[in-house]
CSV table of C-alpha atoms in Angstrom, one decimal:
chain,number,residue,atom,x,y,z
E,385,UNK,CA,116.9,95.6,104.8
E,386,UNK,CA,116.8,98.4,102.1
E,387,UNK,CA,119.6,100.7,103.2
E,388,UNK,CA,121.3,102.2,100.2
E,389,UNK,CA,123.2,105.4,99.4
E,390,UNK,CA,120.4,106.8,97.2
E,391,UNK,CA,121.5,110.4,97.6
E,392,UNK,CA,125.3,111.0,97.2
E,393,UNK,CA,125.4,114.8,97.4
E,394,UNK,CA,127.5,115.5,94.3
E,395,UNK,CA,124.7,117.0,92.2
E,396,UNK,CA,125.1,114.4,89.4
E,397,UNK,CA,121.7,113.1,88.0
E,398,UNK,CA,121.5,109.3,88.1
E,399,UNK,CA,118.9,106.6,87.8
E,400,UNK,CA,118.3,105.2,91.3
E,401,UNK,CA,116.0,102.3,92.3
E,402,UNK,CA,114.5,103.3,95.7
E,403,UNK,CA,113.4,99.8,96.4
E,404,UNK,CA,110.4,98.7,98.4
E,405,UNK,CA,109.1,100.9,101.3
E,406,UNK,CA,108.6,99.5,104.8
E,407,UNK,CA,105.3,97.6,105.1
E,408,UNK,CA,103.8,100.4,107.2
E,409,UNK,CA,104.6,103.0,104.6
E,410,UNK,CA,102.9,101.5,101.6
E,411,UNK,CA,100.0,103.4,100.0
E,412,UNK,CA,97.0,103.2,99.9
E,413,UNK,CA,97.5,102.6,103.6
E,414,UNK,CA,96.8,99.0,104.7
E,415,UNK,CA,95.0,98.1,107.9
E,416,UNK,CA,97.5,96.7,110.5
E,417,UNK,CA,95.0,94.8,112.6
E,418,UNK,CA,96.9,91.5,112.1
E,419,UNK,CA,100.2,93.1,113.2
E,420,UNK,CA,98.8,94.8,116.4
E,421,UNK,CA,99.9,93.1,119.6
E,422,UNK,CA,97.6,94.1,122.5
E,423,UNK,CA,99.4,94.7,125.8
E,424,UNK,CA,98.3,93.1,129.0
E,425,UNK,CA,94.8,94.1,130.2
E,426,UNK,CA,93.7,95.7,126.9
E,427,UNK,CA,91.6,92.7,125.8
E,428,UNK,CA,89.7,92.9,129.0
E,429,UNK,CA,89.1,96.6,128.7
E,430,UNK,CA,87.8,96.2,125.2
E,431,UNK,CA,85.4,93.5,126.2
E,432,UNK,CA,84.2,95.5,129.1
E,433,UNK,CA,83.5,98.5,126.8
E,434,UNK,CA,81.7,96.2,124.4
E,435,UNK,CA,79.6,94.5,127.0
E,436,UNK,CA,78.6,97.8,128.8
E,437,UNK,CA,78.2,99.8,125.5
E,438,UNK,CA,80.5,102.4,126.8
E,439,UNK,CA,83.3,104.3,125.1
E,440,UNK,CA,86.9,103.1,125.7
E,441,UNK,CA,89.3,105.9,126.7
E,442,UNK,CA,92.9,104.8,126.0
E,443,UNK,CA,95.7,107.0,127.4
E,444,UNK,CA,99.4,106.7,126.5
E,445,UNK,CA,102.3,108.4,124.7
E,446,UNK,CA,102.3,109.1,121.0
E,447,UNK,CA,103.2,106.1,118.9
E,448,UNK,CA,102.2,103.5,121.5
E,449,UNK,CA,99.5,101.9,119.3
E,450,UNK,CA,96.4,103.6,120.9
E,451,UNK,CA,94.6,104.3,117.6
E,452,UNK,CA,95.4,100.8,116.1
E,453,UNK,CA,93.3,99.0,118.7
E,454,UNK,CA,90.0,99.9,117.0
E,455,UNK,CA,91.2,98.5,113.7
E,456,UNK,CA,91.8,95.1,115.2
E,457,UNK,CA,88.5,95.1,117.1
E,458,UNK,CA,86.5,96.2,114.0
E,459,UNK,CA,88.2,93.5,111.8
E,460,UNK,CA,87.7,90.7,114.3
E,461,UNK,CA,84.0,91.6,115.0
E,462,UNK,CA,83.2,92.6,111.5
E,463,UNK,CA,82.1,96.1,112.4
E,464,UNK,CA,82.9,97.6,109.0
E,465,UNK,CA,85.3,100.3,108.1
E,466,UNK,CA,86.4,102.5,111.0
E,467,UNK,CA,85.0,106.0,111.2
E,468,UNK,CA,87.6,108.6,112.3
E,469,UNK,CA,87.3,111.9,114.0
E,470,UNK,CA,90.7,113.5,114.4
E,471,UNK,CA,90.4,116.2,117.1
E,472,UNK,CA,92.0,119.6,116.8
E,473,UNK,CA,91.7,122.8,118.8
E,474,UNK,CA,88.8,123.9,116.4
E,475,UNK,CA,86.8,120.6,116.6
E,476,UNK,CA,83.2,121.0,117.7
E,477,UNK,CA,80.5,118.5,118.6
E,478,UNK,CA,78.3,119.9,115.8
E,479,UNK,CA,80.9,119.2,113.1
E,480,UNK,CA,81.2,115.6,114.4
E,481,UNK,CA,77.5,115.1,114.1
E,482,UNK,CA,76.7,116.8,110.8
E,483,UNK,CA,77.9,119.4,108.4
E,484,UNK,CA,75.5,121.9,106.7
E,485,UNK,CA,76.9,124.1,103.9
E,486,UNK,CA,74.6,127.1,104.3
E,487,UNK,CA,76.7,129.3,102.0
E,488,UNK,CA,76.7,126.7,99.3
E,489,UNK,CA,73.0,126.4,99.4
E,490,UNK,CA,72.5,130.2,99.1
E,491,UNK,CA,74.9,130.3,96.2
E,492,UNK,CA,73.1,127.5,94.4
E,493,UNK,CA,69.7,129.2,94.9
E,494,UNK,CA,71.1,132.4,93.4
E,495,UNK,CA,72.4,130.4,90.3
E,496,UNK,CA,69.0,128.6,89.9
E,497,UNK,CA,67.1,131.9,90.1
E,498,UNK,CA,63.4,132.2,91.0
E,499,UNK,CA,61.6,128.9,91.0
E,500,UNK,CA,64.8,126.9,91.4
E,501,UNK,CA,65.1,123.9,93.7
E,502,UNK,CA,65.3,124.6,97.4
E,503,UNK,CA,66.3,121.0,98.2
E,504,UNK,CA,68.5,121.1,101.3
E,505,UNK,CA,69.9,117.6,101.2
E,506,UNK,CA,72.8,118.2,98.8
E,507,UNK,CA,74.3,120.5,101.3
E,508,UNK,CA,74.0,118.2,104.3
E,509,UNK,CA,76.4,115.5,105.4
E,510,UNK,CA,76.6,113.5,108.5
E,511,UNK,CA,79.9,113.7,110.5
E,512,UNK,CA,81.9,110.7,111.8
E,513,UNK,CA,80.0,110.6,115.1
E,514,UNK,CA,76.7,111.2,113.4
E,515,UNK,CA,77.3,108.4,111.0
E,516,UNK,CA,78.3,106.1,113.8
E,517,UNK,CA,74.9,106.8,115.5
E,518,UNK,CA,72.8,105.8,112.5
E,519,UNK,CA,70.3,103.0,113.3
E,520,UNK,CA,71.4,99.6,112.2
E,521,UNK,CA,71.6,96.0,113.4
E,522,UNK,CA,75.3,96.1,114.1
E,523,UNK,CA,77.3,98.8,115.9
E,524,UNK,CA,79.8,100.9,113.9
E,525,UNK,CA,83.4,101.5,115.0
E,526,UNK,CA,84.4,105.1,115.7
E,527,UNK,CA,87.8,106.5,116.6
E,528,UNK,CA,87.9,109.8,118.4
E,529,UNK,CA,91.6,110.5,118.1
E,530,UNK,CA,93.5,112.8,120.6
E,531,UNK,CA,90.5,114.1,122.4
E,532,UNK,CA,92.8,116.0,124.8
E,533,UNK,CA,93.7,118.3,121.8
E,534,UNK,CA,90.2,119.7,121.7
E,535,UNK,CA,88.6,122.6,123.5
E,536,UNK,CA,88.2,122.3,127.2
E,537,UNK,CA,84.4,122.0,126.9
E,538,UNK,CA,84.4,119.3,124.3
E,539,UNK,CA,84.3,116.3,126.6
E,540,UNK,CA,81.4,117.8,128.5
E,541,UNK,CA,79.6,118.6,125.2
E,542,UNK,CA,79.8,114.9,124.3
E,543,UNK,CA,78.1,113.7,127.5
E,544,UNK,CA,74.5,113.9,126.4
E,545,UNK,CA,75.1,112.4,123.0
E,546,UNK,CA,77.1,109.5,124.4
E,547,UNK,CA,74.5,108.9,127.1
E,548,UNK,CA,71.3,109.1,124.9
E,549,UNK,CA,72.8,107.8,121.6
E,550,UNK,CA,70.8,110.4,119.6
E,551,UNK,CA,70.9,113.9,118.3
E,552,UNK,CA,68.8,116.3,116.2
E,553,UNK,CA,69.6,118.1,113.0
E,554,UNK,CA,67.7,121.4,113.4
E,555,UNK,CA,67.7,122.2,109.7
E,556,UNK,CA,65.8,119.0,109.0
E,557,UNK,CA,63.6,119.1,112.0
E,558,UNK,CA,61.8,122.1,110.4
E,559,UNK,CA,62.2,121.0,106.8
E,560,UNK,CA,59.1,120.4,104.7
E,561,UNK,CA,59.9,116.7,104.1
E,562,UNK,CA,59.6,114.4,107.1
E,563,UNK,CA,62.1,111.8,105.7
E,564,UNK,CA,65.2,112.7,103.7
E,565,UNK,CA,68.3,110.9,102.5
E,566,UNK,CA,71.6,112.3,104.0
E,567,UNK,CA,75.1,111.4,102.9
E,568,UNK,CA,77.2,109.4,105.4
E,569,UNK,CA,80.7,110.4,106.4
E,570,UNK,CA,83.5,109.2,104.2
E,571,UNK,CA,81.4,107.4,101.6
E,572,UNK,CA,78.8,108.0,98.9
E,573,UNK,CA,76.2,106.0,100.9
E,574,UNK,CA,73.0,107.8,102.0
E,575,UNK,CA,70.7,107.0,105.0
E,576,UNK,CA,67.2,108.0,105.8
E,577,UNK,CA,66.7,110.6,108.6
E,578,UNK,CA,63.2,111.1,109.9
E,579,UNK,CA,62.1,114.5,111.3
E,580,UNK,CA,65.7,115.5,111.7
E,581,UNK,CA,66.4,113.0,114.4
E,582,UNK,CA,69.1,110.3,114.4
E,583,UNK,CA,68.8,107.6,117.0
E,584,UNK,CA,71.2,104.7,117.1
E,585,UNK,CA,69.9,101.1,117.3
E,586,UNK,CA,73.2,99.6,118.4
E,587,UNK,CA,75.5,101.9,120.4
E,588,UNK,CA,78.8,102.2,118.4
E,589,UNK,CA,82.1,100.9,119.6
E,590,UNK,CA,84.0,104.1,120.4
E,591,UNK,CA,87.7,104.3,121.1
E,592,UNK,CA,88.9,107.7,122.4
E,593,UNK,CA,92.6,108.3,122.6
E,594,UNK,CA,94.5,110.7,124.9
E,595,UNK,CA,98.2,111.5,125.2
E,596,UNK,CA,97.6,112.3,128.9
E,597,UNK,CA,98.2,116.0,128.4
E,598,UNK,CA,95.2,117.1,130.4
E,599,UNK,CA,92.6,116.0,132.9
E,600,UNK,CA,88.9,115.3,132.1
E,601,UNK,CA,85.9,116.0,134.2
E,602,UNK,CA,84.6,113.2,136.4
E,603,UNK,CA,81.2,113.2,134.7
E,604,UNK,CA,83.0,112.4,131.5
E,605,UNK,CA,85.3,109.8,133.0
E,606,UNK,CA,82.6,107.8,134.7
E,607,UNK,CA,80.9,107.2,131.3
E,608,UNK,CA,84.1,105.6,129.9
E,609,UNK,CA,86.0,102.4,130.4
E,610,UNK,CA,89.6,103.7,130.9
E,611,UNK,CA,92.9,102.0,130.0
E,612,UNK,CA,96.4,103.3,130.3
E,613,UNK,CA,99.0,101.8,127.9
E,614,UNK,CA,101.8,100.2,129.9
E,615,UNK,CA,105.5,100.7,129.2
E,616,UNK,CA,106.5,98.3,126.5
E,617,UNK,CA,108.5,95.2,127.5
E,618,UNK,CA,111.2,93.6,125.4
E,619,UNK,CA,109.1,90.5,124.8
E,620,UNK,CA,106.2,92.6,123.5
E,621,UNK,CA,108.4,94.7,121.3
E,622,UNK,CA,110.0,91.5,119.8
E,623,UNK,CA,106.5,90.3,118.9
E,624,UNK,CA,105.7,93.6,117.3
E,625,UNK,CA,108.9,93.6,115.2
E,626,UNK,CA,108.2,90.0,114.1
E,627,UNK,CA,104.5,90.9,113.3
E,628,UNK,CA,105.5,93.9,111.1
E,629,UNK,CA,108.8,92.8,109.6
E,630,UNK,CA,108.5,89.0,109.6
E,631,UNK,CA,111.2,87.5,107.5
E,632,UNK,CA,113.0,90.8,107.2
E,633,UNK,CA,113.4,91.0,110.9
E,634,UNK,CA,114.7,87.4,111.0
E,635,UNK,CA,117.1,88.1,108.1
E,636,UNK,CA,119.2,90.4,110.3
E,637,UNK,CA,121.3,89.1,113.2
E,638,UNK,CA,119.0,88.4,116.1
E,639,UNK,CA,121.6,89.9,118.3
E,640,UNK,CA,121.2,93.2,116.4
E,641,UNK,CA,117.4,93.2,116.9
E,642,UNK,CA,117.8,92.3,120.6
E,643,UNK,CA,120.3,95.1,121.0
E,644,UNK,CA,118.0,97.7,119.4
E,645,UNK,CA,115.0,96.5,121.5
E,646,UNK,CA,117.0,96.5,124.7
E,647,UNK,CA,118.2,100.1,124.1
E,648,UNK,CA,114.7,101.2,123.3
E,649,UNK,CA,113.3,99.7,126.5
E,650,UNK,CA,116.0,101.2,128.6
E,651,UNK,CA,115.5,104.7,127.2
E,652,UNK,CA,111.7,104.5,127.7
E,653,UNK,CA,112.3,103.3,131.2
E,654,UNK,CA,114.5,106.4,131.8
E,655,UNK,CA,111.5,108.6,130.9
E,656,UNK,CA,112.4,109.3,127.3
E,657,UNK,CA,109.5,109.7,124.8
E,658,UNK,CA,109.9,107.3,121.9
E,659,UNK,CA,107.3,105.7,119.6
E,660,UNK,CA,107.2,102.1,118.6
E,661,UNK,CA,107.3,102.9,114.9
E,662,UNK,CA,110.7,104.5,115.6
E,663,UNK,CA,112.0,101.1,116.7
E,664,UNK,CA,110.6,99.5,113.6
E,665,UNK,CA,112.4,102.1,111.5
E,666,UNK,CA,115.6,101.3,113.3
E,667,UNK,CA,115.3,97.6,112.8
E,668,UNK,CA,114.4,98.1,109.2
E,669,UNK,CA,117.5,100.2,108.5
E,670,UNK,CA,120.1,98.8,110.9
E,671,UNK,CA,119.8,95.1,110.6
E,672,UNK,CA,120.8,92.7,107.8
E,673,UNK,CA,123.8,92.3,105.5
E,674,UNK,CA,123.6,95.7,103.8
E,675,UNK,CA,123.1,97.7,107.0
E,676,UNK,CA,125.4,100.7,107.5
E,677,UNK,CA,128.4,100.1,109.6
E,678,UNK,CA,130.8,101.9,111.8
E,679,UNK,CA,130.1,105.5,112.6
E,680,UNK,CA,127.3,105.6,110.1
E,681,UNK,CA,125.3,103.1,112.2
E,682,UNK,CA,125.3,105.5,115.1
E,683,UNK,CA,124.4,108.5,112.9
E,684,UNK,CA,121.4,106.6,111.5
E,685,UNK,CA,120.4,105.5,115.0
E,686,UNK,CA,120.5,109.1,116.2
E,687,UNK,CA,118.2,110.1,113.3
E,688,UNK,CA,115.5,107.4,113.7
E,689,UNK,CA,115.6,107.0,117.5
E,690,UNK,CA,115.6,110.7,118.4
E,691,UNK,CA,113.5,111.5,121.5
E,692,UNK,CA,110.1,113.0,120.6
E,693,UNK,CA,110.0,115.5,123.4
E,694,UNK,CA,113.0,117.4,122.0
E,695,UNK,CA,113.3,119.5,118.8
């Protein structure tokens, strides 16, 4: 427990030791594949997606651990670093496949003048989905996060690529060189692309997450293995607290932890929107010998366990 009155509010400068952050707020961010506790049925859904070479669509509220699933799978199966495509309202399939900086190339040609290099490759980079589809002996792991935040046509745009496992880069299809090296997403690595076409050898393990805010077309759904995150049980949450906090969770009174977990479960069962990391925050702050007491306990609880669907 690291609760301390760091800030007093009297405007007096002072040297303050802020202590260690919670394990899930250390930087650079550490993978949490060892701490993730898969709920009932998720292991079977993952294995079905792996066996059928189909994307896994996981639906559930924010903070339920949807995006952590792929970290554990990638670590256990040695699929390498997870590629991530975070969806926004402006996300397009082309951006996920590759990026071409046409303006940058025009600017470079103007600087080089007549007779300068017209090499296109410095201005090309594969996107997260394009990198995942590169040929290789082992599948890559790709997270398509919050796909329901994208344009209405995005799931339908994905259909052909997910079915065929290939795509074309038009700028390279008509380029003078038949084979070029193109930068991969999120690294300095480069891979050969022949005649502008990328064709996967092993279909990537793809996890798509959704907050359940919209429906998807049947043609898209039939190409996915679907899993809905269940409501968390007290037993599951206690395992999660132990996995993340370990000795720190044990240091506080077990009755304090049980009380926080019981309140969390009851509020979620009533339909309130709460994230599991909010429970971890509450346990981190409100258990142990130096935890706040009295009215301050309730004030802190109201801060860290505030319902997400309200401002």
